[in-house]
């Protein structure tokens, strides 16, 4: 009788197996990007359902392109936030890089690649100055880079008007070296009849590189340690100042790269663009799981955050909604992501 009753009854898994399952789920929930991934899936399903144009492959390519233009600098901003700092000048630094490359090559009639290199030096110098001021003065990076933001914004407009006589740069498409530079920074290729911008490949490359640095190198360990506690990191021999300055220069590098794309995609640059984009980079990083207090986050999470922004940016248009609501949606997205990420982390801690 007892044998008959036991037929078909599956015994519970061994305790070690249950512990292993909980441990695997706990590790999954502790990943910074898990909350952003859930949010991205939900938002994609919503726009897929309510906006028929959103379902087209060409529309997806547009979403990915928009995401990449914000996602490239967001990778560096995420690394900087993990290191415990902010950069509010990133948005206008993108424009500054493009303006320098354009005006230098045009005014001095030199190869475009010379202007590109000069712009890179300027972008790295801006990052170095930001980092140096932060580590030497002890002033919060929020205030230092806010000052840089206003100075660059003023310089972008004033110098452009002084040099060109208007608020935009001259067309540089006829300058030697333009076409080869455009192939690197702003070319398009076709996959299955769908036009893909090369920025998507560069974005993926930078995300992979940032993830590798964070998870597989000593520098990544230093970044997490410095963001968690700079004094403790310094006490165990971590070169805190060099790490922070290097992170600010990394932001400068990816801002330069994004600026080069803007220049070679449109041939000219308007001096007033870029204002406010620094907040989008930070939103992408925070949505992706980066803590405002530092010491936690990922490059993959920032990429997902940028993808969410790209979906919202284009999905609202495809759905025919009033675009005036976009920034309300962006703020709600940021708040929702923070709440979701906090809930996920608490669940993970409770399962340990």
Tab-separated table of C-alpha atoms in Angstrom:
chain	number	residue	atom	x	y	z
A	1	UNK	CA	0.000	0.000	0.000
A	2	UNK	CA	2.741	2.390	0.904
A	3	UNK	CA	4.694	1.430	-2.217
A	4	UNK	CA	1.648	2.246	-4.380
A	5	UNK	CA	1.227	5.644	-2.711
A	6	UNK	CA	4.856	6.470	-3.318
A	7	UNK	CA	4.659	5.843	-7.049
A	8	UNK	CA	5.086	9.084	-9.078
A	9	UNK	CA	6.066	11.180	-6.065
A	10	UNK	CA	9.267	13.052	-6.851
A	11	UNK	CA	11.563	13.387	-3.848
A	12	UNK	CA	12.799	16.887	-3.036
A	13	UNK	CA	16.246	17.744	-4.422
A	14	UNK	CA	19.179	17.228	-2.092
A	15	UNK	CA	19.997	20.100	0.227
A	16	UNK	CA	23.304	20.806	-1.552
A	17	UNK	CA	21.477	21.141	-4.865
A	18	UNK	CA	18.908	23.563	-3.371
A	19	UNK	CA	21.724	25.634	-1.873
A	20	UNK	CA	23.492	25.690	-5.236
A	21	UNK	CA	20.308	26.820	-6.974
A	22	UNK	CA	19.784	29.621	-4.439
A	23	UNK	CA	23.433	30.594	-4.771
A	24	UNK	CA	23.167	30.787	-8.581
A	25	UNK	CA	19.988	32.893	-8.388
A	26	UNK	CA	21.556	35.106	-5.740
A	27	UNK	CA	24.606	35.727	-7.935
A	28	UNK	CA	22.336	36.509	-10.867
A	29	UNK	CA	20.317	39.014	-8.853
A	30	UNK	CA	23.462	40.739	-7.609
A	31	UNK	CA	24.517	41.588	-11.162
A	32	UNK	CA	24.104	45.376	-11.572
A	33	UNK	CA	22.460	45.116	-14.978
A	34	UNK	CA	19.699	42.627	-14.110
A	35	UNK	CA	17.163	45.325	-13.200
A	36	UNK	CA	17.885	47.249	-16.402
A	37	UNK	CA	17.512	44.072	-18.441
A	38	UNK	CA	14.070	43.431	-16.988
A	39	UNK	CA	13.084	47.037	-17.662
A	40	UNK	CA	14.389	46.879	-21.234
A	41	UNK	CA	12.333	43.765	-21.966
A	42	UNK	CA	9.176	45.375	-20.571
A	43	UNK	CA	9.665	48.622	-22.509
A	44	UNK	CA	10.432	46.736	-25.727
A	45	UNK	CA	7.236	44.683	-25.368
A	46	UNK	CA	5.170	47.826	-24.740
A	47	UNK	CA	6.412	49.652	-27.829
A	48	UNK	CA	6.272	46.476	-29.911
A	49	UNK	CA	2.597	46.154	-29.013
A	50	UNK	CA	1.463	49.785	-29.377
A	51	UNK	CA	3.670	51.027	-32.234
A	52	UNK	CA	3.559	48.944	-35.460
A	53	UNK	CA	6.495	50.860	-37.058
A	54	UNK	CA	8.607	49.839	-34.044
A	55	UNK	CA	8.483	46.232	-35.268
A	56	UNK	CA	10.350	46.923	-38.506
A	57	UNK	CA	14.041	46.023	-38.728
A	58	UNK	CA	14.825	49.481	-40.087
A	59	UNK	CA	13.240	50.987	-36.982
A	60	UNK	CA	15.298	48.704	-34.746
A	61	UNK	CA	18.424	49.838	-36.604
A	62	UNK	CA	17.465	53.458	-35.914
A	63	UNK	CA	16.891	52.687	-32.225
A	64	UNK	CA	20.296	50.995	-32.010
A	65	UNK	CA	21.954	53.939	-33.751
A	66	UNK	CA	20.448	56.463	-31.342
A	67	UNK	CA	21.370	54.189	-28.438
A	68	UNK	CA	24.980	53.926	-29.626
A	69	UNK	CA	25.494	57.689	-29.855
A	70	UNK	CA	24.540	57.996	-26.199
A	71	UNK	CA	25.867	54.603	-25.169
A	72	UNK	CA	29.485	55.198	-26.180
A	73	UNK	CA	30.140	58.063	-23.714
A	74	UNK	CA	27.833	56.358	-21.185
A	75	UNK	CA	30.357	53.492	-20.933
A	76	UNK	CA	33.044	55.872	-19.698
A	77	UNK	CA	30.600	57.746	-17.459
A	78	UNK	CA	29.605	54.419	-15.879
A	79	UNK	CA	33.250	53.543	-15.169
A	80	UNK	CA	33.731	56.986	-13.635
A	81	UNK	CA	30.632	56.571	-11.461
A	82	UNK	CA	31.834	53.158	-10.297
A	83	UNK	CA	35.016	54.986	-9.310
A	84	UNK	CA	32.907	57.342	-7.203
A	85	UNK	CA	32.924	60.480	-9.380
A	86	UNK	CA	30.701	62.429	-11.803
A	87	UNK	CA	31.366	64.401	-14.975
A	88	UNK	CA	28.756	67.016	-15.804
A	89	UNK	CA	30.840	68.401	-18.672
A	90	UNK	CA	30.645	65.258	-20.832
A	91	UNK	CA	27.786	66.506	-23.016
A	92	UNK	CA	29.439	69.753	-24.082
A	93	UNK	CA	32.865	68.055	-24.244
A	94	UNK	CA	31.505	65.994	-27.150
A	95	UNK	CA	30.685	69.218	-28.986
A	96	UNK	CA	34.024	70.801	-28.056
A	97	UNK	CA	35.908	67.883	-29.623
A	98	UNK	CA	33.954	68.134	-32.868
A	99	UNK	CA	34.393	71.909	-33.029
A	100	UNK	CA	38.155	71.711	-32.468
A	101	UNK	CA	38.672	69.095	-35.189
A	102	UNK	CA	36.506	70.960	-37.681
A	103	UNK	CA	37.835	74.468	-37.135
A	104	UNK	CA	41.490	73.436	-36.854
A	105	UNK	CA	41.475	71.537	-40.153
A	106	UNK	CA	39.422	74.169	-41.979
A	107	UNK	CA	41.207	77.291	-40.728
A	108	UNK	CA	44.730	75.880	-41.144
A	109	UNK	CA	43.859	73.956	-44.342
A	110	UNK	CA	45.389	70.745	-43.086
A	111	UNK	CA	44.373	67.113	-43.439
A	112	UNK	CA	41.269	66.195	-41.405
A	113	UNK	CA	43.244	63.618	-39.477
A	114	UNK	CA	45.419	66.400	-38.068
A	115	UNK	CA	42.301	68.066	-36.688
A	116	UNK	CA	41.118	64.712	-35.327
A	117	UNK	CA	44.387	64.207	-33.432
A	118	UNK	CA	44.401	67.774	-32.104
A	119	UNK	CA	40.822	67.282	-30.893
A	120	UNK	CA	41.864	64.059	-29.140
A	121	UNK	CA	44.655	65.893	-27.310
A	122	UNK	CA	42.212	68.626	-26.248
A	123	UNK	CA	39.628	66.079	-25.051
A	124	UNK	CA	42.203	64.168	-23.008
A	125	UNK	CA	43.494	67.455	-21.575
A	126	UNK	CA	39.974	68.406	-20.448
A	127	UNK	CA	39.616	65.024	-18.745
A	128	UNK	CA	43.035	65.377	-17.123
A	129	UNK	CA	42.271	68.861	-15.809
A	130	UNK	CA	38.955	67.707	-14.363
A	131	UNK	CA	40.571	64.736	-12.644
A	132	UNK	CA	43.594	66.691	-11.432
A	133	UNK	CA	41.433	69.398	-9.857
A	134	UNK	CA	39.263	66.799	-8.134
A	135	UNK	CA	42.126	64.820	-6.585
A	136	UNK	CA	44.307	67.818	-5.701
A	137	UNK	CA	41.686	70.144	-4.261
A	138	UNK	CA	39.269	67.640	-2.753
A	139	UNK	CA	36.372	69.599	-4.255
A	140	UNK	CA	33.515	67.282	-5.242
A	141	UNK	CA	33.627	66.316	-8.913
A	142	UNK	CA	30.030	67.508	-9.236
A	143	UNK	CA	31.182	71.104	-8.633
A	144	UNK	CA	34.447	70.892	-10.576
A	145	UNK	CA	32.813	69.491	-13.709
A	146	UNK	CA	29.838	71.841	-13.369
A	147	UNK	CA	32.329	74.683	-13.675
A	148	UNK	CA	33.934	72.963	-16.667
A	149	UNK	CA	30.488	72.554	-18.205
A	150	UNK	CA	29.796	76.290	-18.123
A	151	UNK	CA	33.275	77.186	-19.381
A	152	UNK	CA	33.121	74.762	-22.302
A	153	UNK	CA	29.591	75.837	-23.167
A	154	UNK	CA	30.726	79.444	-23.327
A	155	UNK	CA	33.896	78.629	-25.251
A	156	UNK	CA	32.022	76.521	-27.781
A	157	UNK	CA	29.774	79.423	-28.700
A	158	UNK	CA	32.214	82.318	-28.323
A	159	UNK	CA	35.168	80.762	-30.156
A	160	UNK	CA	32.985	79.393	-32.962
A	161	UNK	CA	31.437	82.821	-33.577
A	162	UNK	CA	34.862	84.439	-33.400
A	163	UNK	CA	36.453	82.035	-35.891
A	164	UNK	CA	33.613	81.320	-38.323
A	165	UNK	CA	31.374	84.362	-37.862
A	166	UNK	CA	28.325	82.255	-36.997
A	167	UNK	CA	27.216	79.602	-34.486
A	168	UNK	CA	28.230	76.630	-36.637
A	169	UNK	CA	31.402	75.433	-38.336
A	170	UNK	CA	32.078	75.402	-42.055
A	171	UNK	CA	31.473	72.337	-44.231
A	172	UNK	CA	34.630	70.196	-44.095
A	173	UNK	CA	33.553	67.464	-46.517
A	174	UNK	CA	35.991	68.667	-49.206
A	175	UNK	CA	39.052	68.642	-46.965
A	176	UNK	CA	41.631	65.927	-47.626
A	177	UNK	CA	41.252	62.973	-45.272
A	178	UNK	CA	37.537	63.543	-44.696
A	179	UNK	CA	36.367	60.404	-46.492
A	180	UNK	CA	38.816	58.086	-44.728
A	181	UNK	CA	37.872	59.576	-41.354
A	182	UNK	CA	34.187	59.276	-42.183
A	183	UNK	CA	34.653	55.560	-42.867
A	184	UNK	CA	36.077	55.113	-39.381
A	185	UNK	CA	33.654	57.268	-37.414
A	186	UNK	CA	30.422	57.555	-39.412
A	187	UNK	CA	30.166	54.948	-42.163
A	188	UNK	CA	27.166	52.726	-42.878
A	189	UNK	CA	27.025	49.084	-43.949
A	190	UNK	CA	24.128	46.853	-44.917
A	191	UNK	CA	23.032	43.582	-43.308
A	192	UNK	CA	20.040	41.815	-44.831
A	193	UNK	CA	18.947	44.988	-46.557
A	194	UNK	CA	19.043	46.997	-43.319
A	195	UNK	CA	21.450	49.940	-43.040
A	196	UNK	CA	23.603	49.751	-39.892
A	197	UNK	CA	25.760	52.598	-38.608
A	198	UNK	CA	29.323	51.722	-37.669
A	199	UNK	CA	28.807	53.385	-34.276
A	200	UNK	CA	26.921	50.236	-33.253
A	201	UNK	CA	30.072	48.134	-33.704
A	202	UNK	CA	32.211	50.686	-31.894
A	203	UNK	CA	29.679	50.790	-29.065
A	204	UNK	CA	29.771	47.020	-28.641
A	205	UNK	CA	33.570	47.083	-28.736
A	206	UNK	CA	33.773	49.744	-26.012
A	207	UNK	CA	31.256	47.854	-23.845
A	208	UNK	CA	33.281	44.642	-24.169
A	209	UNK	CA	36.508	46.514	-23.409
A	210	UNK	CA	34.977	48.233	-20.374
A	211	UNK	CA	33.579	44.953	-19.072
A	212	UNK	CA	36.911	43.199	-19.539
A	213	UNK	CA	38.761	45.959	-17.689
A	214	UNK	CA	36.295	45.880	-14.788
A	215	UNK	CA	36.139	42.115	-14.360
A	216	UNK	CA	39.492	40.799	-15.575
A	217	UNK	CA	42.171	43.341	-14.686
A	218	UNK	CA	43.805	44.877	-11.637
A	219	UNK	CA	42.663	48.279	-12.861
A	220	UNK	CA	39.057	47.081	-12.627
A	221	UNK	CA	39.633	45.984	-9.036
A	222	UNK	CA	41.121	49.388	-8.302
A	223	UNK	CA	38.120	51.175	-9.825
A	224	UNK	CA	35.677	49.250	-7.626
A	225	UNK	CA	37.892	49.723	-4.571
A	226	UNK	CA	38.343	53.473	-5.120
A	227	UNK	CA	34.595	53.926	-5.590
A	228	UNK	CA	33.863	51.915	-2.464
A	229	UNK	CA	36.317	53.747	-0.224
A	230	UNK	CA	39.146	55.916	-1.487
A	231	UNK	CA	40.893	56.213	1.940
A	232	UNK	CA	40.885	52.463	2.485
A	233	UNK	CA	42.092	51.887	-1.068
A	234	UNK	CA	44.938	54.321	-0.591
A	235	UNK	CA	45.884	52.589	2.640
A	236	UNK	CA	46.405	49.254	0.837
A	237	UNK	CA	48.471	50.766	-1.951
A	238	UNK	CA	45.916	51.521	-4.662
A	239	UNK	CA	47.017	54.555	-6.755
A	240	UNK	CA	43.774	56.422	-6.115
A	241	UNK	CA	44.749	59.683	-7.804
A	242	UNK	CA	45.968	58.013	-10.981
A	243	UNK	CA	42.853	55.861	-11.177
A	244	UNK	CA	40.522	58.848	-10.869
A	245	UNK	CA	42.455	60.989	-13.344
A	246	UNK	CA	42.557	58.049	-15.753
A	247	UNK	CA	38.789	57.641	-15.476
A	248	UNK	CA	38.188	61.312	-16.259
A	249	UNK	CA	40.508	61.005	-19.261
A	250	UNK	CA	38.574	57.926	-20.388
A	251	UNK	CA	35.424	60.044	-20.378
A	252	UNK	CA	37.303	62.596	-22.464
A	253	UNK	CA	38.381	59.905	-24.924
A	254	UNK	CA	34.885	58.538	-25.547
A	255	UNK	CA	33.452	62.061	-25.722
A	256	UNK	CA	36.043	62.774	-28.414
A	257	UNK	CA	35.032	59.646	-30.297
A	258	UNK	CA	31.358	60.621	-30.188
A	259	UNK	CA	32.234	64.139	-31.314
A	260	UNK	CA	34.119	62.754	-34.307
A	261	UNK	CA	31.062	60.775	-35.294
A	262	UNK	CA	28.876	63.889	-35.166
A	263	UNK	CA	31.373	65.848	-37.264
A	264	UNK	CA	31.796	63.239	-39.997
A	265	UNK	CA	28.125	62.281	-40.066
A	266	UNK	CA	26.904	65.845	-40.657
A	267	UNK	CA	29.998	67.644	-42.068
A	268	UNK	CA	29.357	70.659	-39.813
A	269	UNK	CA	28.824	71.163	-36.082
A	270	UNK	CA	26.478	73.556	-34.280
A	271	UNK	CA	28.147	75.026	-31.210
A	272	UNK	CA	25.025	74.818	-29.035
A	273	UNK	CA	24.408	71.060	-29.243
A	274	UNK	CA	25.257	68.633	-26.458
A	275	UNK	CA	23.848	70.647	-23.563
A	276	UNK	CA	21.888	68.272	-21.338
A	277	UNK	CA	23.332	65.085	-22.841
A	278	UNK	CA	25.533	64.620	-19.771
A	279	UNK	CA	22.383	63.829	-17.799
A	280	UNK	CA	21.374	61.215	-20.348
A	281	UNK	CA	24.769	59.518	-19.944
A	282	UNK	CA	24.331	59.516	-16.171
A	283	UNK	CA	20.739	58.271	-16.460
A	284	UNK	CA	21.917	55.399	-18.672
A	285	UNK	CA	24.551	54.441	-16.099
A	286	UNK	CA	22.148	54.690	-13.144
A	287	UNK	CA	19.408	52.780	-14.952
A	288	UNK	CA	22.066	50.169	-15.694
A	289	UNK	CA	22.741	49.682	-12.009
A	290	UNK	CA	25.522	52.140	-11.119
A	291	UNK	CA	25.232	53.532	-7.611
A	292	UNK	CA	25.531	57.275	-7.086
A	293	UNK	CA	27.796	56.496	-4.140
A	294	UNK	CA	30.256	54.532	-6.305
A	295	UNK	CA	31.780	51.075	-6.005
A	296	UNK	CA	29.029	49.255	-7.920
A	297	UNK	CA	27.894	49.026	-11.540
A	298	UNK	CA	28.826	47.665	-14.953
A	299	UNK	CA	29.509	48.718	-18.527
A	300	UNK	CA	26.891	46.250	-19.744
A	301	UNK	CA	24.291	47.870	-17.507
A	302	UNK	CA	25.114	51.304	-18.940
A	303	UNK	CA	24.698	49.856	-22.442
A	304	UNK	CA	21.275	48.485	-21.547
A	305	UNK	CA	20.376	51.842	-20.014
A	306	UNK	CA	21.365	53.594	-23.259
A	307	UNK	CA	19.305	51.069	-25.235
A	308	UNK	CA	16.290	51.834	-23.039
A	309	UNK	CA	16.788	55.531	-23.758
A	310	UNK	CA	17.032	54.804	-27.491
A	311	UNK	CA	13.812	52.784	-27.380
A	312	UNK	CA	11.999	55.546	-25.504
A	313	UNK	CA	13.399	58.255	-27.764
A	314	UNK	CA	12.208	56.591	-30.961
A	315	UNK	CA	9.330	54.512	-29.589
A	316	UNK	CA	7.376	57.586	-28.513
A	317	UNK	CA	7.631	58.904	-32.076
A	318	UNK	CA	6.662	55.584	-33.650
A	319	UNK	CA	3.700	55.279	-31.276
A	320	UNK	CA	2.460	58.743	-32.254
A	321	UNK	CA	2.563	60.010	-28.677
A	322	UNK	CA	3.118	63.647	-27.793
A	323	UNK	CA	6.932	64.069	-27.613
A	324	UNK	CA	6.465	66.723	-24.922
A	325	UNK	CA	6.027	63.847	-22.500
A	326	UNK	CA	9.437	62.397	-23.297
A	327	UNK	CA	11.355	63.937	-20.393
A	328	UNK	CA	8.578	63.036	-17.981
A	329	UNK	CA	8.977	59.464	-19.187
A	330	UNK	CA	12.747	59.729	-18.785
A	331	UNK	CA	12.405	60.914	-15.189
A	332	UNK	CA	9.888	58.187	-14.378
A	333	UNK	CA	12.217	55.665	-15.993
A	334	UNK	CA	15.119	56.811	-13.822
A	335	UNK	CA	13.080	56.662	-10.618
A	336	UNK	CA	11.599	53.287	-11.533
A	337	UNK	CA	15.008	51.847	-12.373
A	338	UNK	CA	16.464	52.977	-9.055
A	339	UNK	CA	13.567	51.410	-7.135
A	340	UNK	CA	13.799	48.179	-9.150
A	341	UNK	CA	17.565	47.922	-8.714
A	342	UNK	CA	17.252	48.470	-4.963
A	343	UNK	CA	14.560	45.774	-4.731
A	344	UNK	CA	16.681	43.312	-6.696
A	345	UNK	CA	19.712	43.907	-4.467
A	346	UNK	CA	17.638	43.456	-1.297
A	347	UNK	CA	16.196	40.190	-2.639
A	348	UNK	CA	19.693	38.971	-3.445
A	349	UNK	CA	20.936	39.821	0.044
A	350	UNK	CA	17.953	38.057	1.615
A	351	UNK	CA	18.747	34.860	-0.331
A	352	UNK	CA	22.327	34.633	0.892
